[in-house]
Amino acid sequence: MGYTVLLVDDSETIRGALLKAFQMAKLPMEEVFQAGDGREALDTLKSVWVDMVLTDINMPNMGGVELLAAMKADPSLREIPVAVISTEGSSTRIESLREAGISGYLRKPCRPEEIRDLLHKVLGEWK
Amino acid sequence: MSDEMREALEIVSMRILEEAAFFFSDPMNDPSKRPDASWNPQGVELTWSGEVSEGAIRVWSDPGLLVALAANMLGVEEDDPHARSQRIDALGEVLNMVLGNCLTEAWGPGPVFKLGIPHQADPRDYPLDAETGFWLVAEGLPMMFWVGGRR
């Protein structure tokens, strides 16, 4: 038993690095699903339940802002916490993401312990 | 290259290489140490636009660095097939992190910028601009960042 998470990033390297960070932080992961953009993420969420979505902002086809809006507009998805992991450094943009309902934000590059703390904050520490 | 972005690049690029890929690098201050015209690097380009500036940034890397770069980012051995297949993607993500952090370093946290998607750049399509780029040495091999744009 552990966390079930959907990683959304167009970079396979970043998704792989996050998987490695989960291991390094000794996070109890039940399952990690992956999507390359917001559209793939929404398709994935039609068939699986996740505890949390970790998404990039800047992606082809559908970015993280549009994904967040689509999830908040869908009654079956709106309660799933969404956290953003991005290179974005604009406080204006980050504040607008918070107003739109994100549960957390990390700036790339981020350390495994920062990712662990984010998951603990959003989902609670797995005992 | 705007002074703001050039200064930001010098501050940010080596930090990102260290934090994201565990690459320790130093500025290549002596132009005579730069590779000669036969150098055939791999490159990635990324654009940005915003109210205070817009432009493009490129990174040119010695091909010999890229498998190690991807392996370090992925946390795998260099002989892992993913390290080879993801080497350009890894370079693109380094550039993405460098640009995102440079924009904040240069213009502060207030302005909003729209970043493009990193794409591979062919050295035959772009002048290398060796004189205006920021050269560094990572793991003993050359890498060069170039940024151009307007305020």
Coordinates of C-alpha atoms in Angstrom, one line a residue:
Chain A
M1 CA 0.0 0.0 0.0
G2 CA 1.1 3.5 -0.7
Y3 CA 0.6 6.6 -2.8
T4 CA -0.9 6.3 -6.3
V5 CA 0.4 9.3 -8.4
L6 CA 0.0 10.5 -12.0
L7 CA 3.2 12.2 -13.4
V8 CA 2.5 14.6 -16.3
D9 CA 5.5 16.0 -18.1
D10 CA 6.5 15.9 -21.8
S11 CA 10.1 15.0 -20.9
E12 CA 10.7 11.4 -20.3
T13 CA 13.9 12.4 -18.5
I14 CA 12.0 14.4 -16.0
R15 CA 9.5 11.6 -15.4
G16 CA 12.4 9.2 -15.0
A17 CA 14.1 11.6 -12.6
L18 CA 11.0 12.0 -10.5
L19 CA 10.6 8.2 -10.3
K20 CA 14.2 8.0 -9.1
A21 CA 13.5 10.8 -6.6
F22 CA 10.6 8.8 -5.2
Q23 CA 12.9 5.9 -4.6
M24 CA 15.7 8.1 -3.1
A25 CA 13.1 9.7 -0.8
K26 CA 11.9 6.3 0.2
L27 CA 8.3 7.2 -0.6
P28 CA 5.9 4.3 -0.4
M29 CA 4.5 4.3 -4.0
E30 CA 1.6 2.0 -4.8
E31 CA 1.6 2.9 -8.5
V32 CA 2.9 5.7 -10.6
F33 CA 1.1 6.4 -13.9
Q34 CA 2.7 8.7 -16.5
A35 CA 1.4 11.0 -19.2
G36 CA 3.2 13.2 -21.7
D37 CA 0.8 16.1 -21.7
G38 CA -2.6 17.3 -20.3
R39 CA -4.6 15.4 -22.8
E40 CA -2.9 12.1 -22.1
A41 CA -3.4 12.8 -18.4
L42 CA -7.2 13.3 -18.8
D43 CA -7.4 10.1 -20.8
T44 CA -5.5 8.2 -18.1
L45 CA -7.8 9.7 -15.4
K46 CA -10.8 8.2 -17.2
S47 CA -9.6 4.7 -16.4
V48 CA -7.6 5.0 -13.1
W49 CA -8.0 6.6 -9.7
V50 CA -5.0 8.5 -8.4
D51 CA -4.3 10.1 -5.0
M52 CA -2.6 13.1 -6.7
V53 CA -1.4 14.6 -10.0
L54 CA 2.1 16.1 -10.3
T55 CA 2.2 18.2 -13.5
D56 CA 4.5 20.4 -15.5
I57 CA 3.0 23.6 -16.9
N58 CA 4.6 24.0 -20.3
M59 CA 3.8 21.0 -22.5
P60 CA 2.6 20.5 -26.1
N61 CA -1.1 19.8 -26.9
M62 CA -2.4 20.6 -23.4
G63 CA -0.4 22.3 -20.7
G64 CA -0.7 22.1 -16.9
V65 CA -2.9 25.2 -16.6
E66 CA -5.4 23.8 -19.0
L67 CA -5.2 20.4 -17.3
L68 CA -5.9 21.9 -14.0
A69 CA -8.9 23.8 -15.4
A70 CA -10.3 20.7 -17.0
M71 CA -10.0 18.7 -13.8
K72 CA -11.6 21.4 -11.7
A73 CA -14.5 21.6 -14.2
D74 CA -15.1 17.8 -13.9
P75 CA -17.0 16.7 -10.8
S76 CA -15.3 13.3 -10.9
L77 CA -11.8 14.8 -10.9
R78 CA -12.0 18.1 -9.1
E79 CA -11.2 16.7 -5.7
I80 CA -7.9 15.1 -6.8
P81 CA -5.0 17.3 -5.6
V82 CA -2.8 18.8 -8.3
A83 CA 0.7 20.0 -7.6
V84 CA 2.9 21.7 -10.2
I85 CA 6.6 21.0 -10.7
S86 CA 7.9 23.5 -13.2
T87 CA 10.7 25.9 -14.1
E88 CA 8.2 28.7 -13.7
G89 CA 9.5 31.5 -11.5
S90 CA 6.9 34.2 -11.9
S91 CA 5.2 35.0 -8.6
T92 CA 2.3 36.3 -10.6
R93 CA 1.9 33.0 -12.5
I94 CA 2.3 30.9 -9.3
E95 CA -0.2 33.0 -7.4
S96 CA -2.8 32.6 -10.3
L97 CA -2.1 28.8 -10.1
R98 CA -2.8 28.8 -6.4
E99 CA -6.0 30.8 -7.0
A100 CA -7.0 28.1 -9.6
G101 CA -6.6 25.5 -6.9
I102 CA -3.2 23.8 -7.0
S103 CA -2.2 22.1 -3.8
G104 CA 1.5 22.7 -4.1
Y105 CA 4.3 24.0 -6.2
L106 CA 8.0 23.1 -6.7
R107 CA 10.5 24.7 -8.9
K108 CA 12.8 22.6 -11.1
P109 CA 15.4 21.5 -10.3
C110 CA 14.1 20.1 -7.1
R111 CA 15.6 17.7 -4.6
P112 CA 14.1 14.3 -3.5
E113 CA 13.4 15.6 0.0
E114 CA 11.4 18.5 -1.4
I115 CA 9.3 16.1 -3.4
R116 CA 8.8 13.9 -0.3
D117 CA 7.8 17.0 1.7
L118 CA 5.3 18.0 -1.0
L119 CA 3.7 14.6 -1.0
H120 CA 3.5 14.4 2.7
K121 CA 2.0 17.9 2.9
V122 CA -0.7 17.2 0.3
L123 CA -1.4 13.5 1.0
G124 CA -0.3 13.1 4.6
E125 CA 2.6 11.0 5.7
W126 CA 2.2 7.3 5.0
K127 CA 2.4 5.4 8.3
Chain B
M1 CA 22.7 39.2 -26.0
S2 CA 21.2 41.5 -23.4
D3 CA 23.4 42.3 -20.5
E4 CA 20.7 41.1 -18.1
M5 CA 20.4 37.6 -19.7
R6 CA 24.1 37.2 -20.2
E7 CA 24.8 37.9 -16.5
A8 CA 22.0 35.6 -15.5
L9 CA 23.3 32.9 -17.7
E10 CA 26.7 33.0 -16.1
I11 CA 25.1 32.8 -12.6
V12 CA 22.5 30.2 -13.4
S13 CA 23.8 27.7 -15.9
M14 CA 26.6 26.1 -13.8
R15 CA 24.2 25.9 -10.8
I16 CA 21.6 24.1 -12.9
L17 CA 24.1 21.7 -14.3
E18 CA 25.3 20.8 -10.8
E19 CA 21.8 20.5 -9.2
A20 CA 20.0 18.8 -12.0
A21 CA 22.8 16.6 -13.4
F22 CA 25.6 16.5 -10.8
F23 CA 27.9 18.0 -13.4
F24 CA 30.5 20.3 -12.0
S25 CA 31.6 23.0 -14.5
D26 CA 33.8 26.0 -14.8
P27 CA 33.8 29.0 -17.2
M28 CA 36.1 28.6 -20.2
N29 CA 37.8 31.9 -19.8
D30 CA 40.6 31.3 -22.3
P31 CA 39.3 31.5 -25.9
S32 CA 42.2 29.5 -27.1
K33 CA 40.7 26.5 -25.3
R34 CA 37.5 26.5 -27.3
P35 CA 37.1 23.7 -29.8
D36 CA 38.1 24.4 -33.4
A37 CA 35.8 24.6 -36.4
S38 CA 35.6 20.9 -36.7
W39 CA 33.6 20.7 -33.5
N40 CA 30.3 19.0 -34.2
P41 CA 28.1 19.6 -31.1
Q42 CA 24.6 18.5 -30.3
G43 CA 22.2 21.4 -29.6
V44 CA 18.8 22.4 -28.4
E45 CA 16.9 25.6 -28.8
L46 CA 14.1 27.2 -26.7
T47 CA 12.2 30.5 -27.2
W48 CA 10.5 32.7 -24.7
S49 CA 8.2 35.8 -25.0
G50 CA 6.9 38.2 -22.4
E51 CA 6.2 41.9 -21.8
V52 CA 9.7 42.8 -20.8
S53 CA 11.7 40.6 -23.2
E54 CA 11.6 37.9 -25.8
G55 CA 14.2 35.8 -27.5
A56 CA 15.8 32.4 -27.9
I57 CA 18.4 30.4 -26.0
R58 CA 20.5 27.6 -27.3
V59 CA 22.9 25.1 -25.7
W60 CA 25.6 23.4 -27.7
S61 CA 27.2 20.4 -26.1
D62 CA 30.0 18.1 -26.9
P63 CA 28.3 14.8 -27.9
G64 CA 30.5 13.0 -25.4
L65 CA 28.8 14.7 -22.5
L66 CA 25.2 13.8 -23.3
V67 CA 24.9 10.2 -22.3
A68 CA 26.4 11.0 -18.9
L69 CA 24.1 14.0 -18.6
A70 CA 21.0 11.8 -19.2
A71 CA 22.3 9.0 -17.0
N72 CA 22.9 11.4 -14.1
M73 CA 19.5 13.0 -14.4
L74 CA 17.8 9.6 -14.6
G75 CA 19.9 8.0 -11.9
V76 CA 21.0 5.1 -14.1
E77 CA 24.3 3.8 -15.4
E78 CA 25.7 5.2 -18.6
D79 CA 25.3 1.9 -20.3
D80 CA 21.6 1.9 -19.6
P81 CA 19.8 2.2 -23.0
H82 CA 17.6 5.0 -21.6
A83 CA 20.6 7.2 -21.0
R84 CA 21.4 7.0 -24.7
S85 CA 17.8 7.4 -26.0
Q86 CA 17.1 10.3 -23.7
R87 CA 20.3 12.3 -24.2
I88 CA 18.7 15.1 -26.3
D89 CA 15.6 15.2 -24.1
A90 CA 17.9 15.6 -21.1
L91 CA 19.8 18.4 -22.7
G92 CA 16.5 20.1 -23.5
E93 CA 15.3 19.9 -19.9
V94 CA 18.6 21.4 -18.7
L95 CA 18.0 24.3 -21.1
N96 CA 14.4 24.6 -19.9
M97 CA 15.6 24.9 -16.3
V98 CA 18.4 27.3 -17.2
L99 CA 16.0 29.6 -19.1
G100 CA 13.3 29.5 -16.4
N101 CA 15.8 30.4 -13.7
C102 CA 17.6 33.0 -15.9
L103 CA 14.4 34.9 -16.6
T104 CA 13.7 35.2 -12.9
E105 CA 17.4 36.1 -12.2
A106 CA 17.4 38.8 -14.9
W107 CA 13.9 40.3 -14.5
G108 CA 12.8 39.3 -11.0
P109 CA 9.7 37.3 -10.0
G110 CA 7.1 39.7 -11.3
P111 CA 7.0 39.4 -15.1
V112 CA 5.2 36.5 -16.7
F113 CA 6.9 34.7 -19.7
K114 CA 5.7 32.1 -22.1
L115 CA 8.3 29.5 -22.8
G116 CA 8.3 27.4 -26.0
I117 CA 9.0 23.6 -26.1
P118 CA 12.7 22.7 -26.4
H119 CA 13.6 21.3 -29.8
Q120 CA 16.8 19.9 -31.3
A121 CA 19.0 22.4 -33.1
D122 CA 21.1 21.4 -36.0
P123 CA 24.5 23.2 -36.0
R124 CA 24.3 23.4 -39.8
D125 CA 21.2 25.7 -39.4
Y126 CA 22.6 28.2 -36.8
P127 CA 25.8 30.1 -36.6
L128 CA 27.7 29.0 -33.5
D129 CA 28.4 32.6 -32.4
A130 CA 31.4 31.4 -30.5
E131 CA 32.4 35.0 -29.6
T132 CA 29.2 35.9 -27.9
G133 CA 28.3 32.6 -26.3
F134 CA 29.0 31.6 -22.7
W135 CA 31.5 28.8 -22.8
L136 CA 32.1 26.4 -20.0
V137 CA 33.9 23.1 -19.3
A138 CA 31.8 20.3 -17.8
E139 CA 33.5 16.9 -17.0
G140 CA 36.4 18.1 -19.1
L141 CA 34.4 18.7 -22.3
P142 CA 33.1 21.9 -23.8
M143 CA 29.5 23.3 -23.7
M144 CA 28.3 26.6 -24.8
F145 CA 25.1 28.6 -24.1
W146 CA 24.0 31.3 -26.4
V147 CA 21.1 33.7 -25.8
G148 CA 19.7 36.4 -28.0
G149 CA 16.7 38.6 -27.9
R150 CA 15.4 42.0 -27.2
R151 CA 14.1 43.9 -24.2

